[in-house]
PDB file of C-alpha atoms in Angstrom:
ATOM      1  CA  UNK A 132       0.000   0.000   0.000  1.00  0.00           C
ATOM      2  CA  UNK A 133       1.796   3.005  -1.335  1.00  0.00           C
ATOM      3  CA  UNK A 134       0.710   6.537  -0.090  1.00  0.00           C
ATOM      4  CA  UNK A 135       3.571   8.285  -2.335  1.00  0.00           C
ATOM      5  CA  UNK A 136       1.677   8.589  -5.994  1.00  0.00           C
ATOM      6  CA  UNK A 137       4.383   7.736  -8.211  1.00  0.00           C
ATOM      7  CA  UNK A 138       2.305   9.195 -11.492  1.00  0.00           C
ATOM      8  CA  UNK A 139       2.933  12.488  -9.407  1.00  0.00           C
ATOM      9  CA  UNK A 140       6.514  11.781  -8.275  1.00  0.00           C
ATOM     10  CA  UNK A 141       8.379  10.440 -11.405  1.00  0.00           C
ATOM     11  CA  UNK A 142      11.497   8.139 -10.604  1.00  0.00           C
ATOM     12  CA  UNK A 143      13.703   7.358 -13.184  1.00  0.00           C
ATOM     13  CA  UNK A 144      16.020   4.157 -13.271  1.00  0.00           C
ATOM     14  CA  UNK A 145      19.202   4.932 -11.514  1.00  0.00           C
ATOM     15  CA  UNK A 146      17.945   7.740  -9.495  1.00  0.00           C
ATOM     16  CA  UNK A 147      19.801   7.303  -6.044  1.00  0.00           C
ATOM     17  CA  UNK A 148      16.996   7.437  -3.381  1.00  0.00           C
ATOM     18  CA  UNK A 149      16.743   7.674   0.641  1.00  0.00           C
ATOM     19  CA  UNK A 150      13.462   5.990   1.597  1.00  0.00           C
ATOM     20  CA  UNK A 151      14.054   7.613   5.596  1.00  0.00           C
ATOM     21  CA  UNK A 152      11.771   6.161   8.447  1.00  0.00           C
ATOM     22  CA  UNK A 153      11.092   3.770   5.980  1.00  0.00           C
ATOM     23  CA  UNK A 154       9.562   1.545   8.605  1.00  0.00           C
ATOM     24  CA  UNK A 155       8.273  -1.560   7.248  1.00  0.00           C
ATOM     25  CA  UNK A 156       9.976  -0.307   3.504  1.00  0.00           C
ATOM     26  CA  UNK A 157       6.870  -0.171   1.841  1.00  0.00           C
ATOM     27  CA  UNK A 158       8.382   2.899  -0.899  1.00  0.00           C
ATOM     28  CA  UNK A 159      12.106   1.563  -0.889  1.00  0.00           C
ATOM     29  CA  UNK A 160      10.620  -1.655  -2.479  1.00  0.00           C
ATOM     30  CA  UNK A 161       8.666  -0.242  -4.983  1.00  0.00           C
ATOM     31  CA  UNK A 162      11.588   2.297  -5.755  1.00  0.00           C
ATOM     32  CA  UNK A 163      13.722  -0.882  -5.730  1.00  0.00           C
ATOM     33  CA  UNK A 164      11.633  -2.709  -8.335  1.00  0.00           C
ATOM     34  CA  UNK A 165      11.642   0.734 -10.710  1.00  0.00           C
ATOM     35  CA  UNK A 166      15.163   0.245 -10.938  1.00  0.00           C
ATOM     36  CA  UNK A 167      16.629   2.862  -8.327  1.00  0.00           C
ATOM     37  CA  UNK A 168      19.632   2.572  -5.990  1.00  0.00           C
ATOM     38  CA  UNK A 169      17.603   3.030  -2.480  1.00  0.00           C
ATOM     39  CA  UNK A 170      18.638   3.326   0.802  1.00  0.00           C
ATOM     40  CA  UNK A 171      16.450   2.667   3.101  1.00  0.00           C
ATOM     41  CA  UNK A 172      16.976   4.260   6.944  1.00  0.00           C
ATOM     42  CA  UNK A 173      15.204   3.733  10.153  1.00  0.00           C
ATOM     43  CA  UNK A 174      16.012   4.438  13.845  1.00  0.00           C
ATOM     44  CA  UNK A 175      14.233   0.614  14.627  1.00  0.00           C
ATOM     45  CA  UNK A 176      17.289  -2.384  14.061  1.00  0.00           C
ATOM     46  CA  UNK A 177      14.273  -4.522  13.876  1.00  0.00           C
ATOM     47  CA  UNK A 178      12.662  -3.484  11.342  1.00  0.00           C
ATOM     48  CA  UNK A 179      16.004  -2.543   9.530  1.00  0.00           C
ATOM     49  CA  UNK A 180      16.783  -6.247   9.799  1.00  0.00           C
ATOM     50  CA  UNK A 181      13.521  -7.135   7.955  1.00  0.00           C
ATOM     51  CA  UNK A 182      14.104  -4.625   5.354  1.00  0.00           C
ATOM     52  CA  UNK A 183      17.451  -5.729   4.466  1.00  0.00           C
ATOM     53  CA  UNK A 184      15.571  -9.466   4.511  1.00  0.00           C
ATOM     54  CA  UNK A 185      12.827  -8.535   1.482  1.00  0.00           C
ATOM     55  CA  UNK A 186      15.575  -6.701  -0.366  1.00  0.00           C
ATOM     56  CA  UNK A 187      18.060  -9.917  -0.467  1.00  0.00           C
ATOM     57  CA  UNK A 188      14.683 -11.743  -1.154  1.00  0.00           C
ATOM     58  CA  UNK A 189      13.098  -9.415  -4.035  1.00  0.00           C
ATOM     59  CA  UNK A 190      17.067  -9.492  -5.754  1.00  0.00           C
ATOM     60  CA  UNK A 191      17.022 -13.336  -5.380  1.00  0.00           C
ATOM     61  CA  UNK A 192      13.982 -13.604  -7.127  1.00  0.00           C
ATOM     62  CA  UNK A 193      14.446 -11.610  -9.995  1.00  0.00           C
ATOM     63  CA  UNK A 194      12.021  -8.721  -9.244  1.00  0.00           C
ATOM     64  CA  UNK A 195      14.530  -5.509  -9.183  1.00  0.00           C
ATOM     65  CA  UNK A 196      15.545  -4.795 -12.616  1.00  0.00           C
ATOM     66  CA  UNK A 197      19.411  -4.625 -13.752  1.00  0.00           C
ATOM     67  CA  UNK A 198      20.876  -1.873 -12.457  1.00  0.00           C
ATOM     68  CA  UNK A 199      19.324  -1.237  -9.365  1.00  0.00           C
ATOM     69  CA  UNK A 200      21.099  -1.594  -5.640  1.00  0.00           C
ATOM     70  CA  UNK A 201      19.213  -1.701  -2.322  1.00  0.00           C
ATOM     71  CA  UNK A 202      20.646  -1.118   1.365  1.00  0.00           C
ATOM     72  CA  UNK A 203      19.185  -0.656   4.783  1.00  0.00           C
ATOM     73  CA  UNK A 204      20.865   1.323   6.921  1.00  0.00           C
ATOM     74  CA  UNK A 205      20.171   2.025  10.644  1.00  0.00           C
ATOM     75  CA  UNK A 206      20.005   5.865  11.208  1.00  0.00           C
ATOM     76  CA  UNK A 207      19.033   9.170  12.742  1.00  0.00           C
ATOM     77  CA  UNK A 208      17.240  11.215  10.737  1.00  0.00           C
ATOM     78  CA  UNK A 209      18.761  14.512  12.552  1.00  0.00           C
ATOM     79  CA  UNK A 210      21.878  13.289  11.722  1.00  0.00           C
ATOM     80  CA  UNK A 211      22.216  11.653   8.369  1.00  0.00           C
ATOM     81  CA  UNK A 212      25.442   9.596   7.209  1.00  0.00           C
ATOM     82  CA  UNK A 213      25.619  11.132   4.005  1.00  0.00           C
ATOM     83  CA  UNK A 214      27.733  14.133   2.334  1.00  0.00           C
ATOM     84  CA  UNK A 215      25.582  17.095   1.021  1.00  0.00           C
ATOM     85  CA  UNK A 216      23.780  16.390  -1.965  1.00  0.00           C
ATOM     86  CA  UNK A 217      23.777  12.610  -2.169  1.00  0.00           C
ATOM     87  CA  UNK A 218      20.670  11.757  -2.983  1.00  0.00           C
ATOM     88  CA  UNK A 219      18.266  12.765  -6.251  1.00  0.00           C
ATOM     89  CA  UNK A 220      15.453  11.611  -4.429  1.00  0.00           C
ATOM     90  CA  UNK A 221      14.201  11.763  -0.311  1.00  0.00           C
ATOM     91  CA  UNK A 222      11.088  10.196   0.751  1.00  0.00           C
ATOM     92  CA  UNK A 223       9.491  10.439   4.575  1.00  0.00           C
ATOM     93  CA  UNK A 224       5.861   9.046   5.293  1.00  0.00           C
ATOM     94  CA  UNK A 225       4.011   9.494   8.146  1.00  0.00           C
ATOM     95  CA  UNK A 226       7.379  10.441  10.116  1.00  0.00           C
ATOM     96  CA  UNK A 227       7.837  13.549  10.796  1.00  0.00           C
ATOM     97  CA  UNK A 228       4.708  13.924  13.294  1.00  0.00           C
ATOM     98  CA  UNK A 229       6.568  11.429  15.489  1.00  0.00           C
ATOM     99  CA  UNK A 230       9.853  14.080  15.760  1.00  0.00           C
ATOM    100  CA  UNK A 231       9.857  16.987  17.695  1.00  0.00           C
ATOM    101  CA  UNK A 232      12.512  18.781  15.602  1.00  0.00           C
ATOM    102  CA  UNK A 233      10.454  18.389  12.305  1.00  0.00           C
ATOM    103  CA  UNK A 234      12.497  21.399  10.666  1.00  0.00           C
ATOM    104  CA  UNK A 235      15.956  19.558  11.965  1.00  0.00           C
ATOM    105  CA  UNK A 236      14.658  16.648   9.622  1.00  0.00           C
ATOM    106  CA  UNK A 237      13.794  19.093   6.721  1.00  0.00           C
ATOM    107  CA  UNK A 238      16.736  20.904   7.311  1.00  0.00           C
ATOM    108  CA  UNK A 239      18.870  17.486   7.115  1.00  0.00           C
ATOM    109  CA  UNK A 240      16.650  16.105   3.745  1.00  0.00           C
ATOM    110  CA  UNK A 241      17.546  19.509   2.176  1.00  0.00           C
ATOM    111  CA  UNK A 242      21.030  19.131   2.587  1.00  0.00           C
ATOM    112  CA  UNK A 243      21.635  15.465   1.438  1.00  0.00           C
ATOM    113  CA  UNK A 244      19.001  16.327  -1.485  1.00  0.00           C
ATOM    114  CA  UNK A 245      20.731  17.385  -5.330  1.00  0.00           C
ATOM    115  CA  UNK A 246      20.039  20.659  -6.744  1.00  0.00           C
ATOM    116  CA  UNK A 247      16.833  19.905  -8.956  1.00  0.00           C
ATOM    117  CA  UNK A 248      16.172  16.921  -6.430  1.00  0.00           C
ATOM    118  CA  UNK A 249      12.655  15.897  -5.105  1.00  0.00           C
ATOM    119  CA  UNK A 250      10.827  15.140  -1.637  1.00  0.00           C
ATOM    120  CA  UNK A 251       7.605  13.787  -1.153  1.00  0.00           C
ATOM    121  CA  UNK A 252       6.701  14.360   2.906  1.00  0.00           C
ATOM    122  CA  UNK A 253       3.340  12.250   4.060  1.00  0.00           C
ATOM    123  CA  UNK A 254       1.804  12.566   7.624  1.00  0.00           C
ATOM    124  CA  UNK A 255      -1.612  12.176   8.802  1.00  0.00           C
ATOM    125  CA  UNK A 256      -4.366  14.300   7.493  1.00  0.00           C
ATOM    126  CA  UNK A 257      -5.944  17.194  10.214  1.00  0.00           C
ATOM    127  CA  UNK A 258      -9.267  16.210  10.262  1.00  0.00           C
ATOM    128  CA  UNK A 259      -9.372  12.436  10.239  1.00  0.00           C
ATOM    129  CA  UNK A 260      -6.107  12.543  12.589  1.00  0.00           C
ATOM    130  CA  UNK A 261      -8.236  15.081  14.826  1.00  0.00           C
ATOM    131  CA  UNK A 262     -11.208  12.585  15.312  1.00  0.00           C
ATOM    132  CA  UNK A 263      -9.158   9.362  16.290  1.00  0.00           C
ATOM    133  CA  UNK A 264      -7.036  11.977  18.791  1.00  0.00           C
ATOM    134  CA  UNK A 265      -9.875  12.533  20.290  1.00  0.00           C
ATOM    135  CA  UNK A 266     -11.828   9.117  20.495  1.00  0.00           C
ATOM    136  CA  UNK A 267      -8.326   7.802  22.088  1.00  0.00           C
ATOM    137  CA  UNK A 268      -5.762   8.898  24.364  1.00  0.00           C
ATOM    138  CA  UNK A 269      -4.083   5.771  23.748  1.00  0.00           C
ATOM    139  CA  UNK A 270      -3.862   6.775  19.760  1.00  0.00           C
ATOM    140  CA  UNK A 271      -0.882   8.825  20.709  1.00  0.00           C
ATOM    141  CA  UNK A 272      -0.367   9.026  24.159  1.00  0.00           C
ATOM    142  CA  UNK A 273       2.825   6.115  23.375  1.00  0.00           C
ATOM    143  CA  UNK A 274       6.463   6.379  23.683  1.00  0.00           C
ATOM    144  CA  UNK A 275       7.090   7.526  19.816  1.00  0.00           C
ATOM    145  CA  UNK A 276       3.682   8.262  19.265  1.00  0.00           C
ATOM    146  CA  UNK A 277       2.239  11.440  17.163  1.00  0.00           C
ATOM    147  CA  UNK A 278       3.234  14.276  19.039  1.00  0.00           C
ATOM    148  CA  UNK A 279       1.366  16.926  16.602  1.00  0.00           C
ATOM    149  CA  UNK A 280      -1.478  16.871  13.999  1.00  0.00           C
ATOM    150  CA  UNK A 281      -0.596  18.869  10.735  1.00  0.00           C
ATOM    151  CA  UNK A 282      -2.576  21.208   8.998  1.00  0.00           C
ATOM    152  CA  UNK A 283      -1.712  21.105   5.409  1.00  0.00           C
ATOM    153  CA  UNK A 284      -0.884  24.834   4.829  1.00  0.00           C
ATOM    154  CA  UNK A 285       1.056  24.281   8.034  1.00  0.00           C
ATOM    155  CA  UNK A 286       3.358  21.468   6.466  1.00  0.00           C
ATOM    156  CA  UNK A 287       3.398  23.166   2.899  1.00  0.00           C
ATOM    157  CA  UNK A 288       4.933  26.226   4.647  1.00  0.00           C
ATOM    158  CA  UNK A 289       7.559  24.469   6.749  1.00  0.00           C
ATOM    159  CA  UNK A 290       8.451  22.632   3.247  1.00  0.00           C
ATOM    160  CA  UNK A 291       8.674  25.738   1.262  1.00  0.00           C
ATOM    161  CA  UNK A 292      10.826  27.590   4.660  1.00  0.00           C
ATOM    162  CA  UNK A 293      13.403  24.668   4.400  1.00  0.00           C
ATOM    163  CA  UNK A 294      14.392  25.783   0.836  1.00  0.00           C
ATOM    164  CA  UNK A 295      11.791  24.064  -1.257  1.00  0.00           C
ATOM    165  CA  UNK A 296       9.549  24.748  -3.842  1.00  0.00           C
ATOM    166  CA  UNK A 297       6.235  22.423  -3.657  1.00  0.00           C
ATOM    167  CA  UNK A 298       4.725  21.556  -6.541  1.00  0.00           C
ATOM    168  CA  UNK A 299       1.599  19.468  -5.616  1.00  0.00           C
ATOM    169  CA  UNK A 300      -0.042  18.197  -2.726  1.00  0.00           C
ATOM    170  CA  UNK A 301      -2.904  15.367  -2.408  1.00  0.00           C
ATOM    171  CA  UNK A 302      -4.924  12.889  -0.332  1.00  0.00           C
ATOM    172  CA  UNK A 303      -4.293   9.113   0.428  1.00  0.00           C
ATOM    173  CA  UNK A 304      -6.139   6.082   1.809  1.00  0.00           C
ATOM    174  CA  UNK A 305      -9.957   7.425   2.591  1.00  0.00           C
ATOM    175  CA  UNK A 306     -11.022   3.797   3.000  1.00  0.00           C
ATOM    176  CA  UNK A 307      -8.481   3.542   6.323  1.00  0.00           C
ATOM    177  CA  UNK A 308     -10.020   6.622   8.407  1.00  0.00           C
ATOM    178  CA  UNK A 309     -13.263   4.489   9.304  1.00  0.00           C
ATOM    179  CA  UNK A 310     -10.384   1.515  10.448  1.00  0.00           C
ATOM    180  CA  UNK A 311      -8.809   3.911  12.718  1.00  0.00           C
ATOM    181  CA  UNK A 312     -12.017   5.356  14.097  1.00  0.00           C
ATOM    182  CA  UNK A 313     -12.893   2.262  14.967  1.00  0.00           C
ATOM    183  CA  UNK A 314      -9.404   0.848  16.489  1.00  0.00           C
ATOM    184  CA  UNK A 315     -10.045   4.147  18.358  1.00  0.00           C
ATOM    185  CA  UNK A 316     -13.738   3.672  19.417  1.00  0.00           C
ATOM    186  CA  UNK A 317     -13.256   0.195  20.466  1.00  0.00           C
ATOM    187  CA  UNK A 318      -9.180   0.288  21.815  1.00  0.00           C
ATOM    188  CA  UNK A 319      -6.028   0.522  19.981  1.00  0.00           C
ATOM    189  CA  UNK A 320      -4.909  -3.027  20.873  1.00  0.00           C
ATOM    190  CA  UNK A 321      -8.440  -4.461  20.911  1.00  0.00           C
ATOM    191  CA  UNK A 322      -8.413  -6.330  17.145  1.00  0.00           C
ATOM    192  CA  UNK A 323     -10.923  -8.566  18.591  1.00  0.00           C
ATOM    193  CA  UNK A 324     -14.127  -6.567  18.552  1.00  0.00           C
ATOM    194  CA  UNK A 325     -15.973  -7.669  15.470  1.00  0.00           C
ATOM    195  CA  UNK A 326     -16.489  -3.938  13.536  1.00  0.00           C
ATOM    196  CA  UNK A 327     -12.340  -3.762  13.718  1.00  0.00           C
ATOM    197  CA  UNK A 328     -11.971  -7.368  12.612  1.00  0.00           C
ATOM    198  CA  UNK A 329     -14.815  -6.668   9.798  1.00  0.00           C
ATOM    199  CA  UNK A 330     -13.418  -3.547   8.294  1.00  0.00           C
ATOM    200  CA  UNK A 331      -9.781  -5.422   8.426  1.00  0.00           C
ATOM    201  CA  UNK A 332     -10.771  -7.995   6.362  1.00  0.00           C
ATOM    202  CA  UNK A 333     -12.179  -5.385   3.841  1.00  0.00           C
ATOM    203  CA  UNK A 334      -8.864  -3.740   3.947  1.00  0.00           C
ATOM    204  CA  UNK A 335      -7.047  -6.790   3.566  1.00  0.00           C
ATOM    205  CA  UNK A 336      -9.173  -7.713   0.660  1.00  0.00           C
ATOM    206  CA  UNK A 337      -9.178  -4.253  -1.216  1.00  0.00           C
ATOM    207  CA  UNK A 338      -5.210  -4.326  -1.360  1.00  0.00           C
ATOM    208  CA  UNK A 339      -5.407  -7.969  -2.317  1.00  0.00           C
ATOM    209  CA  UNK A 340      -7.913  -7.844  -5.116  1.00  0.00           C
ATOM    210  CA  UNK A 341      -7.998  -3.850  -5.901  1.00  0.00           C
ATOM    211  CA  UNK A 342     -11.220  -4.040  -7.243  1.00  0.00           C
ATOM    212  CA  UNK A 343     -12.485  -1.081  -9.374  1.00  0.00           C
ATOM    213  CA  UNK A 344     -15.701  -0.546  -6.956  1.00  0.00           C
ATOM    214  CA  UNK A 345     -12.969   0.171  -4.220  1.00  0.00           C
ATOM    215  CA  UNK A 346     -10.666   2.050  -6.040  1.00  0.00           C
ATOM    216  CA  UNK A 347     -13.029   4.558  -7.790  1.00  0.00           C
ATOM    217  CA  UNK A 348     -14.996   5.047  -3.995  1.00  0.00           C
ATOM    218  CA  UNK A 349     -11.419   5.683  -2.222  1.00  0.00           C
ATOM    219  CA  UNK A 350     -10.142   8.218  -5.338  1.00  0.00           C
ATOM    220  CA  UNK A 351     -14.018   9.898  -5.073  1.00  0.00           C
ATOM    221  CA  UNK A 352     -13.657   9.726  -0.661  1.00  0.00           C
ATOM    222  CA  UNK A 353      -9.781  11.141  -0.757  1.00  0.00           C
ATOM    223  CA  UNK A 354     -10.749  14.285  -0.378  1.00  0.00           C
ATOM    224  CA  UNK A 355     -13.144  14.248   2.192  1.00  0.00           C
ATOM    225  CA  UNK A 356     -11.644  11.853   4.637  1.00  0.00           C
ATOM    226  CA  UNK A 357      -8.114  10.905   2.989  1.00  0.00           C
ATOM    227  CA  UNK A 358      -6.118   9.626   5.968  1.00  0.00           C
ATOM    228  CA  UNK A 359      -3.170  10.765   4.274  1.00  0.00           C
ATOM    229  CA  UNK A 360      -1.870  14.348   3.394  1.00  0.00           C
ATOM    230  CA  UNK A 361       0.772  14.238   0.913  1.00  0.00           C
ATOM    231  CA  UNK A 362       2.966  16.888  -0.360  1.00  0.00           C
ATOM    232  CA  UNK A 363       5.590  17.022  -3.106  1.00  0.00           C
ATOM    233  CA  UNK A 364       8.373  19.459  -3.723  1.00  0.00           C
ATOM    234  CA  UNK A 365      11.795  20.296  -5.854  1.00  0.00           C
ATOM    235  CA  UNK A 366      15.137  21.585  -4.558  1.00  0.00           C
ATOM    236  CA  UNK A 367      15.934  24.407  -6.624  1.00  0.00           C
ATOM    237  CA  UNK A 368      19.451  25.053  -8.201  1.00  0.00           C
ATOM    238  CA  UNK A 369      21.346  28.084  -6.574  1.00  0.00           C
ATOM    239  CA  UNK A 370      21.713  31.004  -9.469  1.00  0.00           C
ATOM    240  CA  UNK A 371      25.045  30.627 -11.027  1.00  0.00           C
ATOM    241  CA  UNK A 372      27.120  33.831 -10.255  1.00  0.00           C
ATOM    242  CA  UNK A 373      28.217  35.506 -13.053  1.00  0.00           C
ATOM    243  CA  UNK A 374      31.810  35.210 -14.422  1.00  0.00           C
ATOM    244  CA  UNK A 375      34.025  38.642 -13.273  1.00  0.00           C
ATOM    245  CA  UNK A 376      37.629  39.730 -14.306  1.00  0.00           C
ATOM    246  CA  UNK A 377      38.456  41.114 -10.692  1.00  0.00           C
ATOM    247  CA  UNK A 378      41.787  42.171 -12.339  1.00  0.00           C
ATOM    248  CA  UNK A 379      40.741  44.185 -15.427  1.00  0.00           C
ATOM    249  CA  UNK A 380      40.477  47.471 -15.351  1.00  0.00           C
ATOM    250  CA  UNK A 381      37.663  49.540 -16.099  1.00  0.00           C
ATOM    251  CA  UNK A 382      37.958  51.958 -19.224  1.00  0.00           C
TER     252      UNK A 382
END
């Protein structure tokens, strides 16, 4: 389940890409199987560990095209282990409402991100965020929980403050706000009661099947109740300063 629209976000074969907080690596693999070379960088080992697992797995079976590399990489995102202007591409979803020093992280994407690079930032959208926040303490109340709800000019002007230029913003994943209201309602850790199990199995069966029914309801529902709020921008090049003779004299 991708929340990054790729029609939007246009990766070319060879682009060198930082997937960071990629968490489960949900966008490293699919940048992996369009023929980038992706690293992929989390704070959790864990989850590093199981990264680095799918990526041997997905080159053993044939599924990343020639060409393309793949590494997971423990990693603070304050802090990155890479010289200025590695990277052509940066991706972070649904991070950066988990940090408190969100403009740290921009400030850090910006500077390992190429002149003419591009970003795509995801968190959770204001209004469905707003509603499970307040059905459940226990939402976010957790060690690395959300510690802020976005408003979308809000993030679009932090963006655009770090040095960016966003181009284009949209919705993602209507058909999950009703899951989370629910796992709200009814408990965070309570996957037993029968509306959460009932609208998992939907889930589980829309991303398994995509039928059209569920595809053209979540594209007409995105903008009412997307649980997603994506934004994408470019890292402009600097103005090249014009060539001077210091040593000539004027006549």
């Amino acid at each position: 389940m991708l929340t990054v629209d790729f029609s939007r976000f246009p990766l070319a074969p060879g682009d060198r890409v930082l997937d960071l907080g990629c968490g489960a690596g949900r966008h490293a693999f699919e940048c992996y199987r369009r023929g980038a070379q992706v690293v992929a960088l989390d704070q959790n080992a864990d989850e590093i560990r199981e990264v680095a697992k799918w990526f041997a797995a997905m080159k053993e079976a044939g599924e990343a095209p020639e060409g393309a590399t793949a590494t997971a990489m423990e990693g603070d995102a304050l802090a990155l282990p890479f010289p200025d202007e590695s990277f052509d591409v940066v991706i972070i979803s649904e991070v950066m409402e988990h940090i408190p020093d969100d403009k740290g992280v921009l400030a850090e994407m910006v500077r390992v991100l190429k002149p003419g690079g591009r970003i795509a930032v995801t968190v959770p959208r204001y209004g469905p965020e707003k509603v499970c926040w307040a059905l459940s303490d226990a939402y976010h109340e957790v060690e690395g929980g959300h510690i802020r709800i976005y408003k979308a000019d809000e993030l679009v002007a932090k963006i655009r403050e770090a040095g960016l230029e966003p181009y284009g913003t949209h919705h993602a994943h209507a058909l999950h706000s009703p899951y989370w209201w629910l796992k709200c309602a009814f408990g965070v850790d309570n996957d037993k009661a029968l509306p959460v199990r009932a609208y998992h199995k939907l889930l589980v069966w829309d991303i398994m099947k995509k039928p059209l029914a569920t595809r053209v309801a979540e594209q007409a529902l995105n903008p009412l109740i997307g649980k997603s709020f994506v934004a994408y921008a470019t890292k402009p090049h600097l103005p090249r300063l014009a060539d001077t003779d210091t040593g000539a004299d004027a006549t």
